[in-house]
XYZ file of C-alpha atoms in Angstrom:
422
model
C 0.000 0.000 0.000
C 1.180 3.409 -0.891
C 1.693 5.756 2.063
C 2.450 9.428 2.165
C 5.595 10.485 3.735
C 5.319 11.590 7.231
C 6.033 15.189 6.296
C 3.225 15.238 3.669
C 0.713 13.852 6.104
C 1.570 16.512 8.591
C 1.128 19.271 5.978
C -2.314 17.948 4.892
C -3.635 17.972 8.441
C -2.381 21.528 8.882
C -4.241 22.690 5.715
C -7.512 21.045 6.878
C -7.323 22.888 10.162
C -6.936 26.216 8.290
C -10.343 25.882 6.335
C -13.414 27.984 7.626
C -16.042 26.369 9.836
C -19.287 27.169 7.711
C -20.050 25.201 4.538
C -19.511 26.931 1.202
C -22.313 25.419 -0.950
C -25.300 26.454 1.200
C -24.130 30.041 1.247
C -23.857 30.139 -2.518
C -27.417 28.757 -2.895
C -28.895 31.449 -0.658
C -27.119 34.171 -2.608
C -28.500 32.899 -5.906
C -32.085 32.836 -4.498
C -31.872 36.473 -3.425
C -30.691 37.513 -6.869
C -33.637 35.671 -8.495
C -36.225 37.395 -6.282
C -34.820 40.832 -7.049
C -34.979 40.163 -10.778
C -38.607 38.958 -10.571
C -39.732 42.057 -8.634
C -38.366 44.294 -11.385
C -39.916 42.389 -14.295
C -43.395 41.633 -12.765
C -45.108 45.122 -13.061
C -44.487 45.182 -16.790
C -46.046 41.769 -17.384
C -49.785 42.797 -17.222
C -49.159 45.747 -19.530
C -47.408 43.561 -22.000
C -50.251 41.014 -21.773
C -52.869 43.699 -22.276
C -50.938 45.212 -25.170
C -50.744 41.855 -26.850
C -53.655 39.654 -25.629
C -54.219 36.117 -26.760
C -55.276 36.194 -30.352
C -53.333 39.340 -31.226
C -53.782 43.103 -30.962
C -56.628 43.213 -33.500
C -58.802 40.857 -31.457
C -58.344 42.954 -28.282
C -59.279 46.187 -30.021
C -62.390 44.580 -31.508
C -63.566 43.353 -28.102
C -63.061 46.796 -26.502
C -65.063 48.591 -29.198
C -68.006 46.162 -29.262
C -71.360 47.853 -28.193
C -73.151 46.527 -25.144
C -76.733 46.987 -26.497
C -78.632 48.264 -29.482
C -80.966 50.999 -28.248
C -83.433 53.582 -29.491
C -83.051 57.158 -28.334
C -85.604 59.879 -27.669
C -85.465 63.502 -26.614
C -87.722 65.136 -24.019
C -90.775 66.593 -25.711
C -92.713 69.586 -24.370
C -96.445 68.927 -24.172
C -99.410 70.885 -22.875
C -100.573 69.222 -19.681
C -103.299 70.350 -17.299
C -101.911 72.036 -14.219
C -103.316 70.553 -11.049
C -103.364 71.313 -7.333
C -103.359 68.254 -5.068
C -105.220 68.250 -1.753
C -106.560 65.934 0.939
C -109.854 65.989 2.761
C -112.910 64.084 3.915
C -116.279 63.369 2.352
C -119.364 64.815 4.054
C -123.080 64.947 3.388
C -124.059 68.047 1.445
C -126.927 68.713 3.873
C -128.515 66.549 6.559
C -132.141 66.956 7.614
C -133.186 66.075 11.158
C -136.602 64.376 11.258
C -138.487 64.266 14.572
C -141.861 64.549 16.297
C -143.703 67.805 16.907
C -146.271 66.418 19.338
C -145.322 65.089 22.782
C -146.526 61.844 24.235
C -146.937 59.879 21.031
C -146.171 56.179 21.001
C -144.436 54.726 17.939
C -146.543 51.950 16.426
C -144.624 51.233 13.215
C -141.205 52.027 11.687
C -141.136 51.942 7.875
C -137.611 53.170 7.032
C -134.181 51.840 7.871
C -130.640 53.187 7.596
C -129.498 53.248 3.982
C -132.993 53.378 2.495
C -133.571 55.786 -0.353
C -136.788 57.709 0.294
C -138.886 60.257 -1.576
C -140.246 63.550 -0.369
C -143.436 62.959 1.678
C -142.813 59.235 2.163
C -143.985 57.802 5.515
C -141.017 56.919 7.733
C -142.840 56.007 10.960
C -146.414 55.837 12.297
C -147.641 56.707 15.813
C -150.543 55.073 17.647
C -153.679 57.135 16.807
C -156.397 55.751 19.113
C -156.265 58.676 21.525
C -156.000 61.232 18.741
C -158.993 59.800 16.929
C -161.062 59.919 20.145
C -160.103 63.549 20.654
C -161.049 64.295 17.054
C -164.504 62.748 17.518
C -165.029 64.757 20.686
C -164.046 67.930 18.900
C -166.473 67.261 16.090
C -169.284 66.860 18.658
C -168.309 70.133 20.289
C -168.436 71.799 16.879
C -171.941 70.458 16.262
C -173.057 71.775 19.649
C -171.641 75.197 18.868
C -173.461 75.251 15.558
C -176.776 74.443 17.319
C -176.260 77.150 19.916
C -175.468 79.645 17.202
C -178.638 78.705 15.321
C -180.762 79.231 18.463
C -179.051 82.514 19.286
C -179.540 83.728 15.742
C -183.280 82.939 15.861
C -183.724 84.835 19.142
C -181.746 87.782 17.878
C -183.799 88.000 14.701
C -187.047 87.965 16.725
C -185.734 90.758 18.940
C -184.928 92.837 15.889
C -188.470 92.371 14.568
C -190.085 93.363 17.887
C -187.794 96.286 18.604
C -190.005 98.917 16.799
C -193.142 97.796 18.672
C -191.544 98.253 22.094
C -192.556 94.812 23.360
C -188.960 94.119 24.416
C -186.909 96.578 26.307
C -183.679 97.827 24.844
C -181.743 95.855 27.466
C -183.427 92.591 26.503
C -182.842 93.222 22.834
C -179.143 93.976 23.430
C -178.782 90.839 25.516
C -180.176 88.614 22.741
C -177.880 90.200 20.170
C -174.885 89.638 22.448
C -175.783 85.962 22.873
C -175.822 85.634 19.089
C -172.357 87.130 18.704
C -171.023 84.958 21.520
C -172.412 81.804 19.929
C -170.835 82.751 16.596
C -167.449 83.262 18.269
C -167.720 79.912 20.047
C -168.504 78.227 16.743
C -165.345 79.684 15.159
C -163.318 78.532 18.159
C -164.675 74.999 17.831
C -163.882 75.000 14.135
C -160.289 76.052 14.851
C -159.978 73.377 17.537
C -161.233 70.768 15.083
C -158.682 71.877 12.488
C -155.935 71.665 15.093
C -157.039 68.194 16.094
C -157.082 67.097 12.466
C -153.578 68.501 12.009
C -152.450 66.682 15.137
C -153.814 63.465 13.708
C -151.834 64.054 10.522
C -148.713 64.328 12.652
C -149.229 60.737 13.640
C -147.174 59.961 10.523
C -143.505 60.955 10.292
C -142.900 62.105 6.699
C -139.637 62.619 4.828
C -139.058 66.369 4.357
C -137.046 65.794 1.186
C -135.824 63.018 -1.069
C -132.586 61.405 0.032
C -130.963 58.582 1.974
C -131.578 57.677 5.614
C -128.214 58.036 7.369
C -129.338 57.412 10.976
C -132.394 56.041 12.819
C -133.367 56.301 16.486
C -137.063 55.416 16.162
C -138.076 52.126 17.833
C -141.505 50.532 18.068
C -143.227 51.171 21.418
C -141.152 54.180 22.404
C -142.967 57.320 23.572
C -141.316 60.353 22.030
C -140.776 63.792 23.472
C -141.309 67.066 21.602
C -138.374 67.798 19.282
C -136.870 64.350 19.697
C -134.849 63.306 16.621
C -136.067 60.067 15.069
C -134.277 59.981 11.686
C -131.451 61.752 9.910
C -131.649 62.205 6.154
C -128.931 63.061 3.601
C -130.800 65.468 1.381
C -131.015 64.317 -2.240
C -128.265 61.818 -1.446
C -125.678 64.455 -2.324
C -122.138 64.239 -0.990
C -119.403 66.831 -0.963
C -115.636 66.682 -0.550
C -114.184 69.264 1.811
C -110.599 69.660 0.658
C -107.906 71.318 2.748
C -105.825 73.519 0.439
C -102.792 75.591 1.361
C -103.151 79.339 1.349
C -100.698 79.612 -1.567
C -102.807 77.323 -3.779
C -106.159 78.660 -2.620
C -105.918 81.641 -4.972
C -105.700 79.298 -7.993
C -109.029 77.602 -7.270
C -112.286 79.075 -8.519
C -115.909 77.994 -8.362
C -116.860 75.745 -11.253
C -113.435 74.137 -11.771
C -113.300 70.400 -12.412
C -111.896 68.090 -9.730
C -110.816 64.449 -9.739
C -111.399 62.724 -6.386
C -110.144 59.296 -5.290
C -111.262 57.688 -2.040
C -109.963 54.454 -0.545
C -112.302 51.631 -1.467
C -114.230 53.630 -4.068
C -113.621 54.209 -7.778
C -112.342 57.662 -8.789
C -115.097 60.147 -9.411
C -115.452 63.631 -10.794
C -116.477 66.745 -8.965
C -116.947 70.466 -9.341
C -115.947 73.292 -7.026
C -119.048 74.807 -5.442
C -117.501 77.261 -3.026
C -114.140 78.382 -1.661
C -114.108 79.261 2.037
C -113.500 82.969 2.667
C -111.201 82.297 5.644
C -108.020 80.323 6.339
C -107.412 78.349 9.513
C -104.943 80.262 11.663
C -103.303 77.084 13.000
C -102.848 75.065 9.804
C -102.843 77.923 7.261
C -105.193 75.825 5.129
C -108.518 76.801 3.649
C -111.544 74.650 2.863
C -112.812 74.092 -0.652
C -116.292 72.588 -1.008
C -116.580 70.219 -3.973
C -119.834 68.668 -5.168
C -119.239 65.010 -6.048
C -120.861 64.027 -9.310
C -122.443 60.622 -9.885
C -121.073 58.676 -12.863
C -122.608 59.628 -16.185
C -124.263 62.841 -15.001
C -123.344 66.458 -15.335
C -125.405 67.708 -12.409
C -124.598 67.491 -8.746
C -127.412 65.060 -7.944
C -127.079 61.776 -6.117
C -123.923 60.167 -4.768
C -121.013 58.542 -6.635
C -120.779 54.766 -6.500
C -118.818 53.562 -3.491
C -118.473 56.980 -1.857
C -119.559 57.291 1.774
C -119.760 60.210 4.151
C -116.765 60.203 6.465
C -114.331 58.638 3.989
C -110.862 60.135 3.478
C -110.132 61.157 -0.093
C -107.396 62.711 -2.203
C -108.064 64.880 -5.197
C -106.622 67.142 -7.853
C -108.008 70.486 -8.973
C -107.583 71.325 -12.656
C -106.480 74.965 -12.550
C -105.325 75.389 -16.172
C -102.832 74.137 -18.760
C -99.058 74.477 -18.898
C -95.986 73.183 -20.723
C -94.315 70.076 -19.313
C -91.097 68.342 -20.427
C -91.944 64.649 -20.737
C -90.330 61.314 -21.571
C -91.709 57.818 -22.013
C -91.943 56.115 -18.640
C -89.762 53.291 -20.003
C -86.865 55.754 -20.308
C -86.792 56.484 -16.568
C -85.072 53.978 -14.287
C -85.777 53.746 -10.562
C -82.778 52.830 -8.414
C -82.488 53.136 -4.639
C -85.394 55.543 -4.464
C -84.102 57.911 -7.157
C -84.901 58.392 -10.842
C -82.248 58.096 -13.534
C -81.986 58.276 -17.317
C -79.145 57.197 -19.595
C -77.985 60.052 -21.786
C -76.260 59.110 -25.035
C -73.131 61.202 -25.495
C -70.122 61.327 -27.762
C -68.905 58.087 -29.303
C -72.225 56.473 -28.346
C -71.321 56.144 -24.695
C -74.130 56.436 -22.159
C -74.032 58.488 -18.992
C -76.330 57.812 -16.047
C -77.987 61.081 -14.987
C -80.157 61.678 -11.934
C -83.411 63.509 -12.717
C -86.436 64.769 -10.830
C -89.841 63.565 -11.989
C -93.326 64.947 -11.527
C -96.731 64.014 -12.867
C -97.609 60.944 -14.906
C -100.149 60.921 -17.692
C -100.680 57.789 -19.758
C -97.280 56.378 -20.731
C -95.503 59.742 -20.254
C -93.741 61.128 -17.197
C -92.807 64.721 -16.468
C -89.127 65.644 -16.005
C -88.926 68.619 -13.675
C -85.136 68.929 -13.293
C -81.828 67.382 -14.302
C -82.224 67.105 -18.091
C -81.988 69.625 -20.914
C -84.559 69.544 -23.747
C -81.958 68.728 -26.420
C -80.597 65.645 -24.647
C -80.848 62.211 -26.244
C -81.696 59.438 -23.805
C -82.212 55.701 -24.072
C -85.894 54.957 -24.577
C -85.974 51.245 -23.660
C -83.766 48.792 -21.827
C -82.172 51.238 -19.406
C -82.106 48.541 -16.748
C -79.527 46.558 -18.751
C -77.065 49.453 -19.032
C -74.345 50.803 -16.826
C -72.614 54.162 -16.703
C -70.080 54.409 -19.534
C -71.415 51.513 -21.614
C -71.028 51.695 -25.380
C -74.308 51.349 -27.311
C -75.431 51.116 -30.882
C -78.022 53.828 -31.547
C -81.098 53.273 -33.700
C -83.396 56.204 -34.315
C -86.938 55.772 -33.021
C -88.512 55.931 -36.499
C -86.213 53.208 -37.845
C -86.757 51.049 -34.784
C -90.513 51.259 -35.220
C -90.265 49.716 -38.711
C -87.653 47.119 -37.782
C -88.471 43.452 -37.445
C -89.673 42.327 -34.026
C -86.668 40.056 -33.643
C -84.393 43.102 -33.820
C -86.059 45.051 -31.056
C -83.817 47.704 -29.622
C -83.657 46.911 -25.973
C -83.462 43.139 -26.308
C -80.185 42.918 -28.234
C -77.530 40.605 -26.848
C -73.939 41.906 -26.690
C -72.014 40.713 -29.707
C -75.050 39.048 -31.326
C -76.092 40.249 -34.791
C-alpha cells in the first residue's frame, strides 16, 4: 500500500485545520435565491401591460372586443307637451246637507217604523207611524163640540132676529134686545173657536205619521216601536237628495288658484275615482294650519249635475283629489326611459362616441305612458328609450333612431339585443 511520507501527512492535516467552519455550498445557494427574487420584482409590473398590449389572439382581437357595443338601443329627446296644471289636496267626504226628522207632538207612542238606515226615500214618504187611538177619540169629541156650537149659534140667531123684529113695537126693552144680540155674537165666536180646535185636532192626527221632508238617503235612525217620544226628539237623519261633498284642505298659496266651477278628480280608498266640481271656496283660512276649505260637489257617474252620490263613496271617507287649474308646458319622456334605483330616478344620456351616462333627474306628474321631467335634463338631450335597466354608466351602445326602430323586425327590437349578437 502506498503511504504518504510523514512530512506530507503533517502538511495535509495543517491545511484542513486552516479551512473555515461554515459550509460553502449552502451560502452560494442562498445568494443565488436572493438575486432571483430581485430580478422577478423588477420584471413583474411590466407583465400585465405587456399582456394587455398583446392579448391572446393578437392586438386586433383585443381592439375589436373593446369597441363592441353593449346593447342596441333607441333614443328619444324630451318633448314639451301641454298638460293640465293641477293642485293636489286631501280631505274628507261629508253629506251636502242633513235633515233632522223628529216629532212635533209630545206623548206619542211609535206603532210602526217603515224606514231603515241606507234606504232611499222620496219627499213625503212615511217613515214612521204613531198610535192614533187617543188622537182619533179627541177628534170625535171635537167634532161633537163643533156640532153643539153650531146648534147654539142657530138658536141665538133665531132669538136675535125675533128681537130685531119686535124692537119697533116696544114689546122688548132695549136691554133685553141687546142681551139677545150679544148671545148671538157669543155663539158665533164659540162656533169659530170649535172649528179652529177641530182643524188643530185634524192637524195633530196628521202628525201621527212621520214624513220625509225631502228626497234622500236615511243616514241614521233612532225610532223604535213602542217608544214614547218627546217634543223635538230626533227620530231619523236624512242626507238630502243623497248628495255628498268633498271638503278639501288647500294651502293658502294654492287657494288663490281655485275658482268655483273648476273640475276636480277625487279618489277615495275603497271607491272608484269620481269627478267633482268646485261649489264654493271658504272665505277664511285656519290660523293654526294655514289651510282653507274648498267645497266640492261630487258628481255621480254619467251625469253632469250634482245630484245623487257617486258609486262607493260614503260620508266620512278620506279622499285625495286634484283640482284642474289650467294648462301648462311640461317636459316629458316615455316612462320606459326612466329607471328607478335606490329611491331615485335616472336616465341614460347618449353622449359622444355612443357612450351612455347615467344622470339623476327629478320627476313629476304621470299621464298615460308619459312622465314629467322637472329637473336634471336639458330639452336637447338624447336618452335611451328602452332597456335602461340593462345598461351601466359608460357603456357603449349602438343607436337606432326611433322611427327606424318602429319599422324594424320584431326580432331586432332595440332593448333586447344581446352583446355581440347580430
